[in-house]
Short mmCIF file of C-alpha atoms in Angstrom, two decimals:
data_model
loop_
_atom_site.label_atom_id
_atom_site.label_comp_id
_atom_site.label_asym_id
_atom_site.label_seq_id
_atom_site.Cartn_x
_atom_site.Cartn_y
_atom_site.Cartn_z
CA MET A 1 -27.73 -25.89 22.39
CA MET A 2 -26.33 -22.47 23.30
CA MET A 3 -24.76 -22.36 19.89
CA ILE A 4 -28.04 -22.98 18.07
CA SER A 5 -29.91 -20.36 20.08
CA THR A 6 -27.11 -17.87 19.35
CA LEU A 7 -27.38 -18.77 15.70
CA ILE A 8 -31.11 -18.13 15.64
CA LYS A 9 -30.77 -14.90 17.60
CA SER A 10 -28.04 -13.62 15.30
CA LEU A 11 -30.02 -14.44 12.19
CA THR A 12 -33.08 -12.68 13.61
CA LEU A 13 -30.91 -9.69 14.41
CA PHE A 14 -29.60 -9.58 10.85
CA LEU A 15 -33.04 -9.78 9.30
CA CYS A 16 -34.44 -7.12 11.61
CA LEU A 17 -31.43 -4.93 10.87
CA ALA A 18 -31.91 -5.25 7.12
CA LEU A 19 -35.57 -4.31 7.59
CA SER A 20 -34.78 -1.35 9.81
CA VAL A 21 -32.19 -0.10 7.33
CA GLY A 22 -34.85 -0.28 4.63
CA PHE A 23 -37.33 1.71 6.63
CA TYR A 24 -34.64 4.15 7.70
CA THR A 25 -34.08 4.94 4.03
CA LEU A 26 -37.81 5.51 3.68
CA VAL A 27 -37.73 7.90 6.65
CA GLU A 28 -34.80 9.67 5.06
CA ARG A 29 -36.60 10.15 1.78
CA LYS A 30 -39.71 11.37 3.57
CA VAL A 31 -37.80 13.81 5.79
CA LEU A 32 -35.80 15.17 2.88
CA SER A 33 -38.88 15.57 0.73
CA TYR A 34 -40.87 17.37 3.40
CA ALA A 35 -37.85 19.59 4.08
CA GLN A 36 -38.01 20.55 0.41
CA LEU A 37 -41.80 21.02 0.43
CA ARG A 38 -42.71 17.96 -1.61
CA LYS A 39 -44.41 14.69 -0.86
CA GLY A 40 -41.80 11.98 -1.27
CA PRO A 41 -42.73 8.32 -1.87
CA ASN A 42 -46.44 7.94 -1.16
CA LYS A 43 -47.76 5.73 -3.94
CA ALA A 44 -46.65 2.16 -3.21
CA GLY A 45 -49.13 0.29 -1.05
CA PHE A 46 -50.50 2.19 1.92
CA LEU A 47 -48.92 5.69 2.21
CA GLY A 48 -45.80 4.44 0.48
CA ILE A 49 -44.78 2.31 3.44
CA PRO A 50 -43.81 -0.84 1.46
CA GLN A 51 -41.57 1.30 -0.77
CA PRO A 52 -38.24 0.03 0.73
CA LEU A 53 -39.32 -3.58 0.24
CA ALA A 54 -40.02 -2.88 -3.42
CA ASP A 55 -36.68 -1.08 -3.72
CA ALA A 56 -34.84 -4.02 -2.17
CA MET A 57 -36.61 -6.46 -4.47
CA LYS A 58 -35.71 -4.37 -7.48
CA LEU A 59 -32.07 -3.99 -6.42
CA PHE A 60 -31.60 -7.68 -5.74
CA THR A 61 -33.01 -8.81 -9.07
CA LYS A 62 -31.08 -6.40 -11.27
CA GLU A 63 -28.27 -7.59 -13.46
CA THR A 64 -24.75 -7.60 -12.06
CA THR A 65 -21.97 -6.37 -14.28
CA LYS A 66 -18.37 -7.37 -14.55
CA ILE A 67 -16.30 -4.26 -15.12
CA GLN A 68 -13.41 -4.47 -17.56
CA LYS A 69 -10.01 -4.92 -15.93
CA SER A 70 -11.49 -4.69 -12.45
CA MET A 71 -10.00 -6.91 -9.78
CA PHE A 72 -12.82 -9.41 -9.89
CA ILE A 73 -12.36 -10.98 -6.46
CA LEU A 74 -11.64 -7.78 -4.55
CA TYR A 75 -14.44 -6.00 -6.37
CA ASN A 76 -16.92 -8.62 -5.24
CA ILE A 77 -15.50 -9.20 -1.79
CA SER A 78 -15.67 -5.60 -0.60
CA PRO A 79 -19.48 -5.23 -0.39
CA VAL A 80 -19.71 -8.57 1.39
CA LEU A 81 -16.97 -7.49 3.76
CA ALA A 82 -18.67 -4.15 4.41
CA THR A 83 -21.97 -5.75 5.36
CA SER A 84 -20.33 -8.46 7.47
CA ILE A 85 -18.39 -5.82 9.40
CA MET A 86 -21.59 -3.91 10.02
CA PHE A 87 -23.33 -7.07 11.28
CA ILE A 88 -20.36 -7.89 13.50
CA THR A 89 -20.52 -4.38 15.00
CA TRP A 90 -24.09 -5.07 16.05
CA MET A 91 -22.77 -7.97 18.12
CA LEU A 92 -22.15 -5.35 20.82
CA TYR A 93 -25.86 -4.60 21.04
CA ASN A 94 -27.50 -6.81 23.63
CA THR A 95 -31.22 -6.63 23.95
CA PRO A 96 -33.24 -9.16 25.91
CA ALA A 97 -34.28 -10.66 22.58
CA ASN A 98 -30.70 -10.85 21.44
CA GLN A 99 -28.61 -11.55 24.51
CA ASN A 100 -26.11 -13.80 22.87
CA THR A 101 -22.80 -12.18 23.46
CA ILE A 102 -21.66 -10.34 26.52
CA ILE A 103 -18.45 -8.50 25.91
CA LYS A 104 -16.68 -6.76 28.75
CA LEU A 105 -14.54 -4.37 26.77
CA SER A 106 -17.25 -3.47 24.28
CA ILE A 107 -16.12 0.10 23.63
CA MET A 108 -12.62 -1.13 22.83
CA LEU A 109 -14.12 -3.65 20.41
CA PHE A 110 -16.20 -0.91 18.80
CA ILE A 111 -13.09 1.18 18.14
CA VAL A 112 -11.32 -1.84 16.67
CA ILE A 113 -14.19 -2.87 14.40
CA SER A 114 -15.06 0.64 13.26
CA SER A 115 -11.52 1.13 12.01
CA LEU A 116 -12.00 -1.83 9.67
CA ASN A 117 -14.54 0.12 7.62
CA VAL A 118 -11.70 1.94 5.89
CA TYR A 119 -10.56 -1.22 4.15
CA THR A 120 -13.88 -1.85 2.46
CA ILE A 121 -13.99 1.69 1.08
CA MET A 122 -10.41 1.43 -0.12
CA LEU A 123 -10.94 -1.99 -1.72
CA SER A 124 -14.19 -1.12 -3.43
CA GLY A 125 -12.79 2.12 -4.81
CA TRP A 126 -9.50 0.72 -5.98
CA ALA A 127 -10.72 -2.61 -7.33
CA SER A 128 -13.42 -1.21 -9.60
CA ASN A 129 -10.83 0.27 -11.98
CA SER A 130 -12.56 3.59 -12.44
CA LYS A 131 -11.08 7.05 -12.02
CA TYR A 132 -14.06 8.48 -10.19
CA ALA A 133 -14.21 5.53 -7.84
CA LEU A 134 -10.51 5.82 -7.06
CA LEU A 135 -10.73 9.55 -6.35
CA GLY A 136 -13.79 9.05 -4.17
CA ALA A 137 -12.10 6.23 -2.28
CA ILE A 138 -8.95 8.27 -1.61
CA ARG A 139 -11.01 11.14 -0.28
CA ALA A 140 -13.18 8.89 1.84
CA VAL A 141 -10.21 7.04 3.32
CA ALA A 142 -8.37 10.27 4.17
CA GLN A 143 -11.50 11.66 5.79
CA THR A 144 -12.32 8.53 7.78
CA ILE A 145 -8.82 8.02 9.17
CA SER A 146 -8.49 11.69 10.09
CA TYR A 147 -11.72 11.67 12.05
CA GLU A 148 -10.85 8.36 13.68
CA ILE A 149 -8.18 9.94 15.86
CA SER A 150 -10.48 12.59 17.22
CA MET A 151 -13.19 9.94 17.64
CA ALA A 152 -10.89 7.78 19.77
CA LEU A 153 -9.91 10.76 21.90
CA LEU A 154 -13.55 11.83 22.27
CA ILE A 155 -14.48 8.35 23.44
CA MET A 156 -11.54 8.50 25.80
CA SER A 157 -12.73 11.72 27.38
CA ILE A 158 -16.08 10.08 28.05
CA LEU A 159 -14.42 7.00 29.48
CA LEU A 160 -12.23 9.10 31.76
CA ILE A 161 -15.40 10.10 33.59
CA SER A 162 -17.01 6.68 33.70
CA LEU A 163 -13.68 4.82 34.14
CA ASN A 164 -14.97 1.83 32.25
CA PHE A 165 -14.61 0.11 28.92
CA ASN A 166 -18.09 -1.35 29.02
CA MET A 167 -21.00 0.36 27.31
CA GLU A 168 -23.60 -0.78 29.81
CA LYS A 169 -21.54 0.34 32.80
CA THR A 170 -20.77 3.65 31.13
CA SER A 171 -24.48 4.15 30.68
CA ILE A 172 -25.22 3.21 34.29
CA SER A 173 -22.48 5.45 35.65
CA GLN A 174 -24.34 8.55 34.43
CA MET A 175 -26.78 10.16 36.80
CA PRO A 176 -30.49 9.94 35.87
CA THR A 177 -30.76 13.61 34.96
CA LEU A 178 -27.15 14.59 34.46
CA TRP A 179 -26.30 12.85 31.22
CA MET A 180 -22.85 12.90 29.71
CA MET A 181 -24.30 15.23 27.09
CA PHE A 182 -24.89 17.90 29.76
CA ILE A 183 -21.60 17.33 31.57
CA LEU A 184 -19.58 17.62 28.37
CA PRO A 185 -21.61 19.74 25.93
CA LEU A 186 -18.62 20.69 23.82
CA ILE A 187 -17.53 17.08 23.55
CA PHE A 188 -21.06 16.10 22.59
CA SER A 189 -21.26 18.53 19.69
CA ALA A 190 -17.78 17.54 18.52
CA TRP A 191 -18.84 13.88 18.80
CA MET A 192 -21.94 14.39 16.67
CA ILE A 193 -19.93 16.17 13.97
CA THR A 194 -17.26 13.47 14.10
CA MET A 195 -19.88 10.77 13.74
CA LEU A 196 -21.35 12.52 10.71
CA ALA A 197 -17.90 12.57 9.17
CA GLU A 198 -17.07 8.99 10.17
CA THR A 199 -20.13 7.64 8.41
CA ASN A 200 -19.58 9.92 5.37
CA ARG A 201 -22.85 11.70 5.96
CA SER A 202 -24.11 14.78 4.31
CA PRO A 203 -22.21 17.93 5.14
CA PHE A 204 -19.08 15.79 4.93
CA ASP A 205 -19.96 13.49 2.05
CA LEU A 206 -17.02 14.59 -0.05
CA ALA A 207 -16.48 10.96 -1.00
CA GLU A 208 -19.80 11.04 -2.77
CA GLY A 209 -19.77 14.59 -4.11
CA GLU A 210 -22.50 14.21 -6.73
CA SER A 211 -21.47 17.32 -8.62
CA GLU A 212 -17.95 16.05 -9.43
CA LEU A 213 -17.57 12.35 -8.67
CA VAL A 214 -21.12 11.20 -9.51
CA SER A 215 -21.28 8.64 -6.71
CA GLY A 216 -17.81 8.27 -5.27
CA PHE A 217 -16.28 4.94 -4.38
CA ASN A 218 -19.42 2.89 -5.15
CA ILE A 219 -19.94 4.22 -8.64
CA GLU A 220 -19.31 0.93 -10.45
CA TYR A 221 -21.57 -1.08 -8.18
CA GLY A 222 -25.05 -1.92 -9.27
CA SER A 223 -27.83 -4.26 -8.25
CA GLY A 224 -27.41 -6.33 -5.09
CA GLU A 225 -23.78 -5.42 -4.55
CA PHE A 226 -24.75 -1.78 -4.28
CA ALA A 227 -27.53 -2.85 -1.94
CA LEU A 228 -24.96 -4.55 0.30
CA LEU A 229 -22.80 -1.41 0.43
CA PHE A 230 -25.89 0.64 1.14
CA ILE A 231 -27.03 -1.65 3.95
CA ALA A 232 -23.56 -1.45 5.48
CA GLU A 233 -23.56 2.35 5.38
CA TYR A 234 -27.00 2.80 6.90
CA GLY A 235 -26.54 0.00 9.42
CA SER A 236 -23.42 1.68 10.72
CA ILE A 237 -25.30 4.99 10.95
CA LEU A 238 -27.97 3.29 13.04
CA PHE A 239 -25.32 1.70 15.24
CA VAL A 240 -23.70 5.07 15.76
CA THR A 241 -27.00 6.54 16.92
CA VAL A 242 -27.47 3.69 19.40
CA LEU A 243 -23.91 4.18 20.62
CA THR A 244 -24.40 7.91 21.04
CA ALA A 245 -27.63 7.33 22.91
CA THR A 246 -25.81 4.97 25.26
CA LEU A 247 -22.65 6.93 25.89
CA MET A 248 -24.04 10.44 25.89
CA LEU A 249 -27.76 10.25 26.64
CA LYS A 250 -27.77 7.48 29.26
CA GLY A 251 -29.46 5.09 26.94
CA SER A 252 -29.41 1.44 27.74
CA PHE A 253 -27.77 -1.34 25.85
CA ASN A 254 -29.64 -4.29 27.25
CA THR A 255 -33.18 -3.19 27.79
CA ILE A 256 -35.62 -1.84 25.30
CA ASN A 257 -37.97 0.78 26.60
CA LEU A 258 -39.75 3.81 25.25
CA THR A 259 -37.21 6.41 26.34
CA GLN A 260 -34.42 4.45 24.69
CA MET A 261 -36.43 4.29 21.48
CA VAL A 262 -37.14 8.02 21.60
CA LYS A 263 -33.46 8.81 22.14
CA ILE A 264 -32.34 6.62 19.26
CA MET A 265 -34.98 7.97 16.91
CA THR A 266 -34.23 11.57 17.79
CA LEU A 267 -30.56 11.02 17.02
CA ALA A 268 -31.37 9.17 13.80
CA PHE A 269 -33.66 12.01 12.81
CA THR A 270 -30.88 14.50 13.57
CA PHE A 271 -28.69 12.79 10.99
CA LEU A 272 -31.39 13.33 8.35
CA TRP A 273 -32.16 16.84 9.51
CA VAL A 274 -28.51 17.81 9.13
CA ARG A 275 -28.54 16.38 5.64
CA ALA A 276 -31.59 18.44 4.74
CA THR A 277 -30.13 21.62 6.21
CA PHE A 278 -26.41 22.07 5.58
CA PRO A 279 -24.57 22.43 2.28
CA ARG A 280 -21.48 20.36 1.61
CA MET A 281 -18.21 21.52 3.12
CA ARG A 282 -15.03 22.27 1.25
CA TYR A 283 -12.43 19.51 1.46
CA ASP A 284 -9.64 21.58 3.00
CA ALA A 285 -12.10 23.03 5.52
CA LEU A 286 -13.14 19.50 6.41
CA MET A 287 -9.55 18.42 7.01
CA SER A 288 -8.59 21.50 8.99
CA LEU A 289 -11.73 21.05 11.10
CA THR A 290 -10.54 17.71 12.43
CA TRP A 291 -6.78 18.28 12.55
CA LYS A 292 -6.75 21.84 13.83
CA THR A 293 -9.94 22.13 15.86
CA PHE A 294 -11.07 18.76 17.11
CA LEU A 295 -7.64 17.30 17.77
CA THR A 296 -6.55 20.24 19.90
CA LEU A 297 -9.92 20.30 21.63
CA THR A 298 -9.79 16.62 22.47
CA ILE A 299 -6.18 16.60 23.62
CA CYS A 300 -6.97 19.51 25.96
CA SER A 301 -10.15 17.85 27.22
CA VAL A 302 -8.38 14.55 27.88
CA THR A 303 -5.65 16.40 29.77
CA MET A 304 -8.22 18.21 31.89
CA LEU A 305 -10.31 15.13 32.55
CA ILE A 306 -7.31 13.12 33.75
CA THR A 307 -6.70 15.64 36.48
CA HIS A 308 -10.36 15.67 37.47
CA ASN A 309 -9.88 12.18 38.88
CA ASN A 310 -7.41 13.51 41.40
CA ILE A 311 -9.91 15.83 43.05
CA MET B 1 -16.03 -15.94 23.51
CA MET B 2 -17.46 -18.97 21.71
CA LEU B 3 -20.79 -17.24 21.27
CA SER B 4 -19.32 -14.07 19.84
CA MET B 5 -17.30 -16.21 17.46
CA THR B 6 -20.53 -17.88 16.43
CA HIS B 7 -22.05 -14.47 15.81
CA MET B 8 -19.12 -13.42 13.63
CA VAL B 9 -19.15 -16.62 11.59
CA CYS B 10 -22.91 -16.28 11.27
CA ALA B 11 -22.57 -12.69 10.00
CA ILE B 12 -20.01 -13.62 7.38
CA THR B 13 -21.94 -16.69 6.24
CA PHE B 14 -25.22 -14.80 6.05
CA THR B 15 -23.73 -12.04 3.94
CA SER B 16 -21.92 -14.47 1.69
CA LEU B 17 -25.14 -16.37 1.09
CA LEU B 18 -26.86 -13.11 0.29
CA PHE B 19 -24.09 -12.40 -2.19
CA LEU B 20 -24.55 -15.82 -3.81
CA VAL B 21 -28.25 -15.13 -4.17
CA ILE B 22 -27.47 -11.80 -5.81
CA GLN B 23 -25.08 -13.43 -8.23
CA MET B 24 -27.59 -16.16 -9.05
CA LEU B 25 -30.42 -13.70 -9.68
CA GLY B 26 -28.39 -11.10 -11.45
CA SER B 27 -25.74 -12.71 -13.59
CA SER B 28 -26.43 -12.44 -17.26
CA PRO B 29 -24.83 -14.50 -20.03
CA TYR B 30 -24.73 -11.52 -22.36
CA SER B 31 -22.00 -8.97 -22.14
CA SER B 32 -20.79 -6.32 -24.48
CA ARG B 33 -17.90 -3.90 -24.54
CA ASN B 34 -20.04 -0.90 -23.76
CA LYS B 35 -21.80 -2.54 -20.89
CA ASN B 36 -18.60 -3.52 -19.16
CA THR B 37 -16.59 -0.34 -19.44
CA PRO B 38 -16.18 1.70 -16.27
CA PHE B 39 -18.35 4.81 -16.05
CA GLU B 40 -16.72 7.99 -17.29
CA CYS B 41 -19.49 10.45 -18.12
CA GLY B 42 -20.38 8.75 -21.37
CA PHE B 43 -16.86 8.75 -22.80
CA ASP B 44 -14.65 5.76 -23.44
CA PRO B 45 -12.10 5.49 -20.63
CA LYS B 46 -8.88 6.93 -22.02
CA ASP B 47 -5.97 6.06 -19.76
CA SER B 48 -5.38 3.60 -16.99
CA ALA B 49 -7.51 4.23 -13.95
CA ARG B 50 -4.57 3.83 -11.58
CA LEU B 51 -4.09 7.54 -11.20
CA PRO B 52 -1.27 9.23 -9.36
CA PHE B 53 -2.67 11.04 -6.33
CA SER B 54 -1.77 14.08 -4.31
CA MET B 55 1.14 13.76 -1.90
CA ARG B 56 -1.04 15.37 0.78
CA PHE B 57 -3.04 12.17 1.19
CA PHE B 58 0.10 10.11 1.76
CA LEU B 59 1.42 12.63 4.27
CA LEU B 60 -1.91 12.55 6.05
CA ALA B 61 -1.79 8.76 6.31
CA VAL B 62 1.70 8.94 7.85
CA ILE B 63 0.60 11.53 10.42
CA PHE B 64 -2.48 9.43 11.14
CA LEU B 65 -0.29 6.42 11.83
CA ILE B 66 1.74 8.27 14.46
CA PHE B 67 -1.29 9.76 16.18
CA ASP B 68 -3.21 6.51 16.14
CA ILE B 69 -0.37 4.66 17.81
CA GLU B 70 -0.18 7.34 20.48
CA VAL B 71 -3.92 7.08 21.07
CA ALA B 72 -3.61 3.31 21.39
CA LEU B 73 -0.84 3.80 23.94
CA LEU B 74 -3.01 6.25 25.88
CA PHE B 75 -5.96 3.93 26.35
CA PRO B 76 -4.57 1.84 29.27
CA LEU B 77 -4.56 5.09 31.24
CA ILE B 78 -8.22 4.56 32.09
CA LEU B 79 -7.53 1.22 33.74
CA SER B 80 -4.61 2.63 35.71
CA LEU B 81 -6.81 5.47 36.94
CA LYS B 82 -9.42 2.92 37.92
CA MET B 83 -6.81 1.05 39.91
CA LYS B 84 -6.08 4.29 41.80
CA MET B 85 -2.53 4.65 40.48
CA ILE B 86 -3.38 8.33 40.22
CA LYS B 87 -0.11 10.17 40.79
CA SER B 88 2.03 8.12 38.42
CA SER B 89 -0.63 7.90 35.76
CA ILE B 90 -1.29 11.65 35.76
CA LEU B 91 2.44 12.31 35.51
CA THR B 92 3.10 9.91 32.64
CA SER B 93 -0.04 10.68 30.72
CA SER B 94 0.33 14.45 30.91
CA LEU B 95 3.91 14.09 29.71
CA PHE B 96 2.59 11.95 26.87
CA LEU B 97 -0.17 14.39 25.99
CA ILE B 98 2.24 17.34 26.04
CA ILE B 99 4.46 15.49 23.57
CA LEU B 100 1.36 14.77 21.43
CA MET B 101 0.38 18.44 21.51
CA LEU B 102 3.91 19.55 20.67
CA GLY B 103 3.93 17.15 17.74
CA LEU B 104 0.64 18.57 16.54
CA ILE B 105 1.91 22.14 16.82
CA HIS B 106 5.05 21.15 14.94
CA GLU B 107 3.00 19.63 12.11
CA TRP B 108 0.84 22.71 12.06
CA LYS B 109 3.80 25.11 11.87
CA GLU B 110 5.47 22.96 9.24
CA GLY B 111 2.34 23.25 7.12
CA SER B 112 1.60 19.57 6.58
CA LEU B 113 -1.89 19.98 8.04
CA SER B 114 -2.98 22.82 5.79
CA TRP B 115 -4.36 21.63 2.48
CA ILE B 116 -3.64 24.78 0.49
CA LYS B 117 -0.34 26.51 1.05
#
């Protein structure tokens, strides 16, 4: 009985997630277009709101291609793997409607699962037997693994204050007005930048790099397979915003209320705002940012925060 | 435990079914040489796509491996602080972090972190 209810809850979660990803892309297009003083999608249906549904329908009915000399199995597995990993990450999110899994060490599990994303990028880039895809994949992998270290240390400096591996308890341990964001402002800004780089978002989307690599590691993917990769990317962005809201802004992981919604949406909007505002970084600047700035910053902050427990 | 396993299995099954649907809707019996070549700005692909890549990336992966292991070893520190083993944990962890920092400075001086020499 428990099993069946979990099944139904999980399936509902997946469907809602796919929908929210769709509408998040619509928000992105709208925000970008208004940032550039144009209208954006406003023709389909009422005010262009059903646009993502039409896009999804189009993507899923397009023809799939089999690329010459590509590793057929790996090429097809990697989008499926990417989306499954994204869905599994959302297991950590417990709302009253979706209270199926209660995990004690949820932050640990997040770190473990988020490191799996590298494999899908590597597989999809390497297996599609294209030079652009390979170059994009190498860049993306190098970027993601570099930022992973500073991400783990940033999470650790938050956890050294809350002394917990659980997201809900970390959220509760913050005072009502004194959020982690205000206690550790430097860590918060570093965290936001790291999250942008982890999810290959705009100022750091060297993997994509339209001007040189056309589309990066997903260049050979079309139709539904591209849709799967896309869902995985945007779903993980949404998860990151929820995580940031919980760890830094005293959001909640098992109740849904208005403030939580506002926090999540503000963070999600920030991701789009950054994309509309900043130009792309240079690759060597990107790498020296994490290895020379963030790593030293986080090692120092962890060292300081360990001693704070003694006082 | 059982329930999270159910969730994982459910996620994988759901996505695989989605993939099957995509393949069913999108597979076409017709294929031609031009349709199936990898994209290369309108040209025919010349050489093998398994390109050699810069040594920097490999070096970066090796450094990542070391740092990631050290981070993984640092994580139990939080539990030991929670269990009030403060003196010993501060001692060991600061020693550990100093070694980490020294390693970083060494890499920096050696020049393996800078992309352009």
